[in-house]
Structures are given as structure tokens and as C-alpha cells.
Amino acid sequence: MNRELVRHFEPVTAEEQHILERMKHGVKRIEKDLYTSTKGFTVESKKMMQKTGVLIDIRPHTRFISFPKHSHNYIEILYMCSGRTKHIINGNIEVTLNTGDLLFLNQYSTHEVLPASIDDIGINFIVLPEFFDVTFGMLEKENVLSNFIISTLCHNVNDSNYLHFKVADVLPIQNLVENLVWSIVHPQENDQEINQTTMGLLFMQLLNYTDTIEQVNPNQYKNSIVMKSLKYIEENYKEASLTELAAKLNQSVSNLSKLIKEQTHSTFKELLQTKRLHQAERLLNNTRIPITDIIGAVGYDNTSYFYRIFREKYHMSPKDYRRYHQGK
């Protein structure tokens, strides 16, 4: 990250100075009232955000003291500018963030952070769910991979409700994070639109780097396998097969099939069909390619079967669909 931006987050904050003063008197715990007004420990966006009326804000990660188990009423993104921090997610998952790493936590995760030193400089993004309206709108709606990531970040679907990307060496992602930080630190006209669009571009890049997801934890290993499977479908939908995918991932067909169903609530066949039908829809909307050629282009050789599943999804024939959307 740009050295000027790092310097912005280096100084000991008033919050940290207060912590250090309390520690001198033997008090080694945070003051919960600074972060929540609830009986439990749900960190609240209104306590964290420095400005009112915004959908995203940033603050330096609190150093020097353990931050006990808590949840958030927002989506948290952590980025390590330098050094490292250690996190415990959902009570038993240990995650170490190193320089350049990104960690996404949804509202349903619990989170504990071990003490960090003065050189361990991290940034916490506080992001309200509605901020992602533009971001997710930039992602292809029927992309099975982006749908899985959206579900992971926004819904309490399974134990995989966090994503740890080890992307220190991925220059486009580092640049986008830096741009986002700079824009929030230096407000400008149209900054909300700029920030939402930048986040959208960041997610689009992350879709290309699912292989950087940290896999030490069993849940994240499953996440990685599923994301690689979804990416395989996106890129090979015409000739994709579960047998070929299982061989590529060194998995048995039965185990991979079970894992995909468990994590996405859809079978491999259903996900593949979703992708193929969406591709057919795009070709019907945007081209004059004959329908018989479209059927082959998306991976089907049985015309009757294609017409049946297309009608089941769109409640009209491919011909009527094209006429309706192209005005013909």
C-alpha cells in the first residue's frame, strides 16, 4: 500500500491511548460500551462509523489488547497494510492475516482478535449491507460463483460465512483496495458511487482469484473446492462433466457431488443447467443466431429436452422469448 496511506493509520489513536492508560492500571479489557449498546456483544455500525449517513467507513484495527468474541450488525472487511493479526472465527477457527491479505466476515460470524503490536497495521471496513446493492448489481446475476460469494457474505447459510483471500501478490486487487481506502480517507464529489463501483471491480477481480482463498480450515477447504467447481462450470459449461471436475480436483465423484450439494443447496447438474440456460438467454437476447445453433453452443444436443427445461424456467418457448425481448 502507498506509504502515505500507511502513515495515516500508523499513529496511536485516542482509543488506543485510552487502552494503554487503562493497562498501566492493570485493566486489560476493552470498554464494551464504546462498541455496543446491546447486552450481548454485537459491534454496532453507528458506534464505529465516524460519519453519519454513509454506507461504508474505515477505521484502523484496535491494537495492544485482545478484542473479545463479538459479532457485527454489518459486513466487516479487514485488510492488513503491514504486519499480521490473529483472529478466531466462530469460536474455533484460527486465521492469521498477513500483509496484503483480505478477510470478509458476514453479520452471522463471531469474531475474536488477539493483541496486535504497534507495527501490525490493519484497516477495518465497516460496510452496511445496502452498500453492496451496486456491487452485486455489477456481478452477473446468473453467475453461480458470484451467487455463492454473495450468499456467503449476506446470509446465514452455513459455517463458511467468511472468506480469507491471500492476495498480497495480486497487483490489481491491491490497487483496488488502495483506491478504495484513498477515496474514503479523502472524500470527494460522487464518492459513494465511486466507492461502490470500486468495490464492484474488487469483487469482479476476486472472482478470478478463488485459488487464493486460504484453505487451512476444513470449512474454507470446502469453500475453496466449491468455488473451484463453480468457476469450472462458468468457464466450461458447454462440455463440463462432474467426472472430469472430480479428476481435476482429486476428489471422488460421490464426495464432490455431496460437497457441492451441501454448500450450494443445488446439484452439479442443476448448477450446470442454470449456467447453460442463462447463456442461452443472453444469446437469444443479443444475437440473431438460429435457436438450433444456440442449443448446441450451450452444450445440449437434445433439442426437445432443451425446449422443455427452457419453458420450465422462463414459461415460454425460446422463440417467444426472443420475440418478446427483441421486439420481433
XYZ file of C-alpha atoms in Angstrom:
328
model
C 0.000 0.000 0.000
C 1.026 3.580 -0.667
C 3.313 4.707 2.138
C 1.329 7.900 2.671
C -1.820 5.881 3.352
C 0.021 3.555 5.727
C 1.311 6.558 7.672
C -2.285 7.739 8.007
C -3.088 4.638 10.071
C 0.186 4.284 11.997
C -0.304 6.786 14.866
C -1.720 5.563 18.159
C -5.379 6.567 18.174
C -7.199 8.209 21.088
C -8.996 4.900 21.608
C -5.690 3.018 21.785
C -4.131 5.638 24.060
C -7.032 5.161 26.460
C -6.482 1.405 26.348
C -2.775 1.835 27.135
C -3.581 4.112 30.076
C -6.034 1.566 31.487
C -3.462 -1.197 31.038
C -1.000 0.792 33.182
C -3.540 0.430 35.986
C -3.955 -3.302 35.414
C -7.184 -3.114 33.388
C -6.674 -5.418 30.406
C -10.084 -5.422 28.828
C -11.863 -3.172 26.396
C -14.809 -0.969 27.319
C -17.744 -2.646 25.581
C -19.873 0.492 25.758
C -17.594 2.083 23.158
C -18.652 -0.529 20.626
C -22.160 -1.676 21.522
C -25.325 -0.691 23.338
C -26.608 -4.269 23.490
C -26.438 -6.696 26.402
C -24.515 -9.134 24.272
C -21.555 -8.049 22.221
C -22.722 -7.058 18.777
C -20.462 -4.298 17.488
C -22.741 -1.641 16.009
C -22.068 0.346 12.859
C -23.355 3.563 14.468
C -20.612 3.255 17.088
C -17.902 2.523 14.535
C -18.652 4.950 11.743
C -17.098 8.384 12.084
C -19.634 9.973 9.729
C -23.418 9.740 9.675
C -25.407 8.887 6.595
C -22.676 6.840 4.925
C -22.797 3.219 3.823
C -19.091 2.470 4.221
C -16.382 3.757 6.514
C -12.932 2.656 7.686
C -11.024 2.706 10.936
C -7.636 1.350 11.997
C -7.711 -2.009 13.705
C -7.519 -1.646 17.506
C -4.066 -2.764 18.679
C -2.432 -3.683 22.007
C -5.322 -5.613 23.572
C -7.404 -8.686 22.900
C -10.749 -7.866 21.306
C -13.120 -10.476 22.772
C -15.636 -12.623 20.935
C -18.230 -10.495 19.205
C -20.457 -10.244 16.152
C -21.343 -7.262 13.943
C -24.521 -5.719 12.614
C -22.662 -5.016 9.379
C -20.316 -6.775 6.965
C -16.703 -6.342 8.032
C -13.746 -6.406 5.667
C -10.253 -6.452 7.158
C -7.157 -5.553 5.184
C -3.607 -5.853 6.529
C -1.435 -2.906 5.499
C 1.606 -4.320 7.307
C 2.463 -6.910 9.930
C -0.066 -9.553 10.925
C -3.063 -10.158 13.150
C -4.537 -13.372 14.537
C -8.271 -13.982 14.546
C -10.592 -16.640 15.960
C -13.783 -17.051 13.949
C -16.925 -18.839 15.123
C -15.196 -19.881 18.345
C -12.654 -22.339 16.979
C -11.277 -21.285 13.579
C -7.845 -19.651 13.759
C -6.979 -17.283 10.915
C -3.753 -15.299 10.539
C -3.877 -12.235 8.332
C -0.536 -11.275 6.809
C 0.383 -8.127 4.903
C -1.860 -7.768 1.842
C -4.481 -10.282 2.997
C -8.228 -9.622 2.878
C -10.771 -11.119 5.284
C -14.517 -10.811 4.691
C -16.837 -11.517 7.638
C -20.601 -11.551 7.399
C -23.010 -10.485 10.122
C -23.533 -14.018 11.385
C -19.873 -14.769 12.153
C -18.451 -14.411 15.637
C -15.011 -12.923 15.816
C -12.201 -12.573 18.335
C -8.890 -10.787 17.680
C -5.675 -11.418 19.611
C -3.475 -8.461 20.672
C -1.547 -6.743 17.885
C 1.663 -4.756 18.184
C 2.205 -1.167 17.088
C 3.649 -2.351 13.748
C 0.641 -4.534 12.962
C -1.428 -2.068 10.979
C -4.789 -3.234 9.760
C -7.814 -1.474 8.329
C -11.395 -2.363 9.216
C -14.023 -1.571 6.595
C -17.465 -1.123 8.147
C -19.912 -1.870 5.350
C -23.700 -1.709 5.570
C -25.416 -4.428 3.522
C -27.158 -1.904 1.246
C -23.752 -0.633 0.118
C -23.430 -3.848 -1.887
C -26.535 -3.132 -3.989
C -24.379 -1.568 -6.720
C -21.504 -4.005 -6.194
C -23.642 -7.105 -6.605
C -25.518 -5.470 -9.467
C -22.203 -5.357 -11.336
C -21.815 -9.106 -10.995
C -23.524 -11.377 -13.454
C -26.845 -12.329 -11.868
C -26.833 -15.926 -13.049
C -23.139 -16.482 -12.351
C -23.151 -19.455 -9.979
C -19.798 -18.413 -8.490
C -20.782 -14.830 -7.685
C -24.112 -16.067 -6.308
C -22.248 -18.321 -3.886
C -19.990 -15.475 -2.722
C -22.989 -13.177 -2.235
C -24.753 -15.858 -0.216
C -21.650 -16.447 1.910
C -21.339 -12.768 2.774
C -25.000 -11.858 3.205
C -26.841 -14.899 4.574
C -26.517 -17.285 7.478
C -26.261 -20.291 5.189
C -23.551 -22.452 6.715
C -20.314 -22.364 8.685
C -18.448 -20.864 5.740
C -19.606 -17.314 6.378
C -16.196 -15.754 5.962
C -13.679 -15.551 3.124
C -9.910 -15.164 3.565
C -8.069 -14.139 0.396
C -4.256 -14.308 0.343
C -3.776 -11.744 -2.404
C -0.626 -9.819 -1.412
C 0.936 -10.588 -4.805
C -2.145 -9.779 -6.904
C -1.495 -6.241 -8.099
C -4.985 -5.427 -9.487
C -6.599 -6.330 -6.160
C -4.027 -4.401 -4.143
C -4.551 -1.363 -6.361
C -8.335 -1.501 -5.985
C -8.105 -1.786 -2.191
C -5.724 1.178 -2.128
C -8.071 3.200 -4.352
C -10.994 2.408 -2.056
C -9.058 3.406 1.073
C -7.818 6.609 -0.558
C -11.332 7.570 -1.619
C -12.725 7.091 1.898
C -9.824 8.946 3.542
C -10.101 11.813 1.023
C -13.843 12.378 0.398
C -14.795 13.869 -2.951
C -17.860 14.520 -5.056
C -19.724 11.361 -6.068
C -17.651 9.376 -3.570
C -20.460 6.919 -2.776
C -20.805 5.967 -6.454
C -17.019 5.800 -6.812
C -16.671 3.589 -3.720
C -19.488 1.253 -4.712
C -18.112 0.883 -8.227
C -14.591 0.269 -6.878
C -15.941 -2.435 -4.574
C -17.731 -3.978 -7.553
C -14.482 -4.065 -9.515
C -12.744 -5.586 -6.490
C -15.280 -8.404 -6.357
C -15.001 -8.989 -10.088
C -11.240 -9.400 -9.674
C -11.647 -11.672 -6.643
C -13.814 -13.980 -8.764
C -10.700 -14.555 -10.871
C -8.566 -15.453 -7.855
C -10.594 -18.024 -5.941
C -7.425 -20.127 -5.820
C -6.015 -17.594 -3.318
C -8.623 -18.458 -0.678
C -6.895 -19.746 2.442
C -7.639 -23.454 2.881
C -6.142 -24.478 6.239
C -9.516 -24.693 7.979
C -11.776 -27.575 6.835
C -14.677 -25.211 6.149
C -12.542 -22.973 3.996
C -11.104 -26.006 2.218
C -14.682 -26.951 1.346
C -15.309 -23.356 0.285
C -12.291 -23.458 -1.994
C -13.321 -26.756 -3.596
C -16.840 -25.467 -4.207
C -15.628 -22.184 -5.669
C -13.240 -24.013 -7.988
C -16.175 -26.189 -9.031
C -18.356 -23.172 -9.727
C -15.584 -21.464 -11.650
C -15.138 -24.651 -13.706
C -18.853 -24.538 -14.579
C -18.626 -20.875 -15.560
C -15.660 -21.484 -17.858
C -16.503 -24.936 -19.262
C -20.304 -25.045 -19.300
C -20.538 -26.415 -22.831
C -18.693 -29.673 -22.137
C -18.460 -29.715 -18.315
C -18.838 -33.033 -16.525
C -18.750 -33.967 -12.864
C -16.343 -36.825 -13.611
C -13.812 -34.535 -15.287
C -14.121 -31.944 -12.498
C -13.616 -34.560 -9.789
C -10.441 -35.728 -11.506
C -9.137 -32.147 -11.758
C -9.744 -31.565 -8.044
C -8.508 -35.008 -6.904
C -11.909 -35.784 -5.414
C -14.150 -38.797 -5.759
C -17.273 -38.139 -7.791
C -19.520 -39.045 -4.865
C -17.706 -36.840 -2.350
C -17.584 -33.875 -4.709
C -21.249 -34.269 -5.590
C -22.171 -34.346 -1.896
C -19.986 -31.330 -1.095
C -21.456 -29.201 -3.903
C -24.990 -30.051 -2.801
C -24.155 -29.372 0.853
C -22.591 -25.961 0.224
C -24.797 -24.604 -2.587
C -28.079 -26.485 -1.994
C -28.031 -27.435 -5.680
C -26.645 -30.428 -7.529
C -23.852 -30.163 -10.090
C -26.418 -30.866 -12.807
C -28.699 -28.078 -11.567
C -25.843 -25.554 -11.413
C -24.680 -26.521 -14.891
C -28.212 -26.199 -16.229
C -28.564 -22.757 -14.645
C -25.412 -21.587 -16.382
C -26.343 -23.082 -19.754
C -29.839 -21.597 -19.718
C -28.519 -18.188 -18.758
C -26.023 -18.312 -21.615
C -28.819 -19.332 -23.974
C -30.902 -16.420 -22.679
C -28.077 -13.975 -23.418
C -27.663 -15.301 -26.956
C -31.415 -15.080 -27.567
C -31.452 -11.504 -26.274
C -28.372 -10.163 -28.017
C -27.878 -12.113 -31.260
C -29.749 -13.472 -34.250
C -28.051 -16.848 -34.079
C -30.554 -19.595 -35.004
C -32.050 -21.298 -31.965
C -30.795 -24.705 -33.090
C -27.238 -23.321 -33.126
C -27.703 -21.762 -29.682
C -28.788 -25.110 -28.289
C -25.542 -26.694 -29.447
C -23.448 -23.706 -28.387
C -24.538 -24.023 -24.754
C -23.910 -27.751 -24.560
C -27.151 -29.541 -25.447
C -27.649 -31.994 -28.280
C -31.244 -32.899 -27.440
C -33.500 -30.155 -28.817
C -36.674 -31.443 -27.166
C -35.019 -31.573 -23.761
C -33.701 -28.022 -24.136
C -37.127 -26.684 -25.127
C -38.694 -28.406 -22.106
C -36.259 -27.082 -19.484
C -36.232 -23.617 -21.091
C -40.025 -23.413 -20.884
C -39.949 -24.625 -17.280
C -37.634 -21.750 -16.326
C -38.925 -18.898 -18.482
C -42.549 -20.008 -19.035
C -42.303 -19.527 -22.786
C -40.544 -21.075 -25.752
C -37.109 -19.814 -26.860
C -38.743 -18.357 -29.998
C -41.323 -16.431 -27.977
C -38.644 -15.312 -25.547
C -36.550 -13.848 -28.359
C -39.578 -12.194 -29.968
C -40.574 -10.631 -26.630
C -37.110 -9.315 -25.755
C -36.025 -8.260 -29.242
C -39.410 -6.836 -30.169
C -39.794 -9.165 -33.080
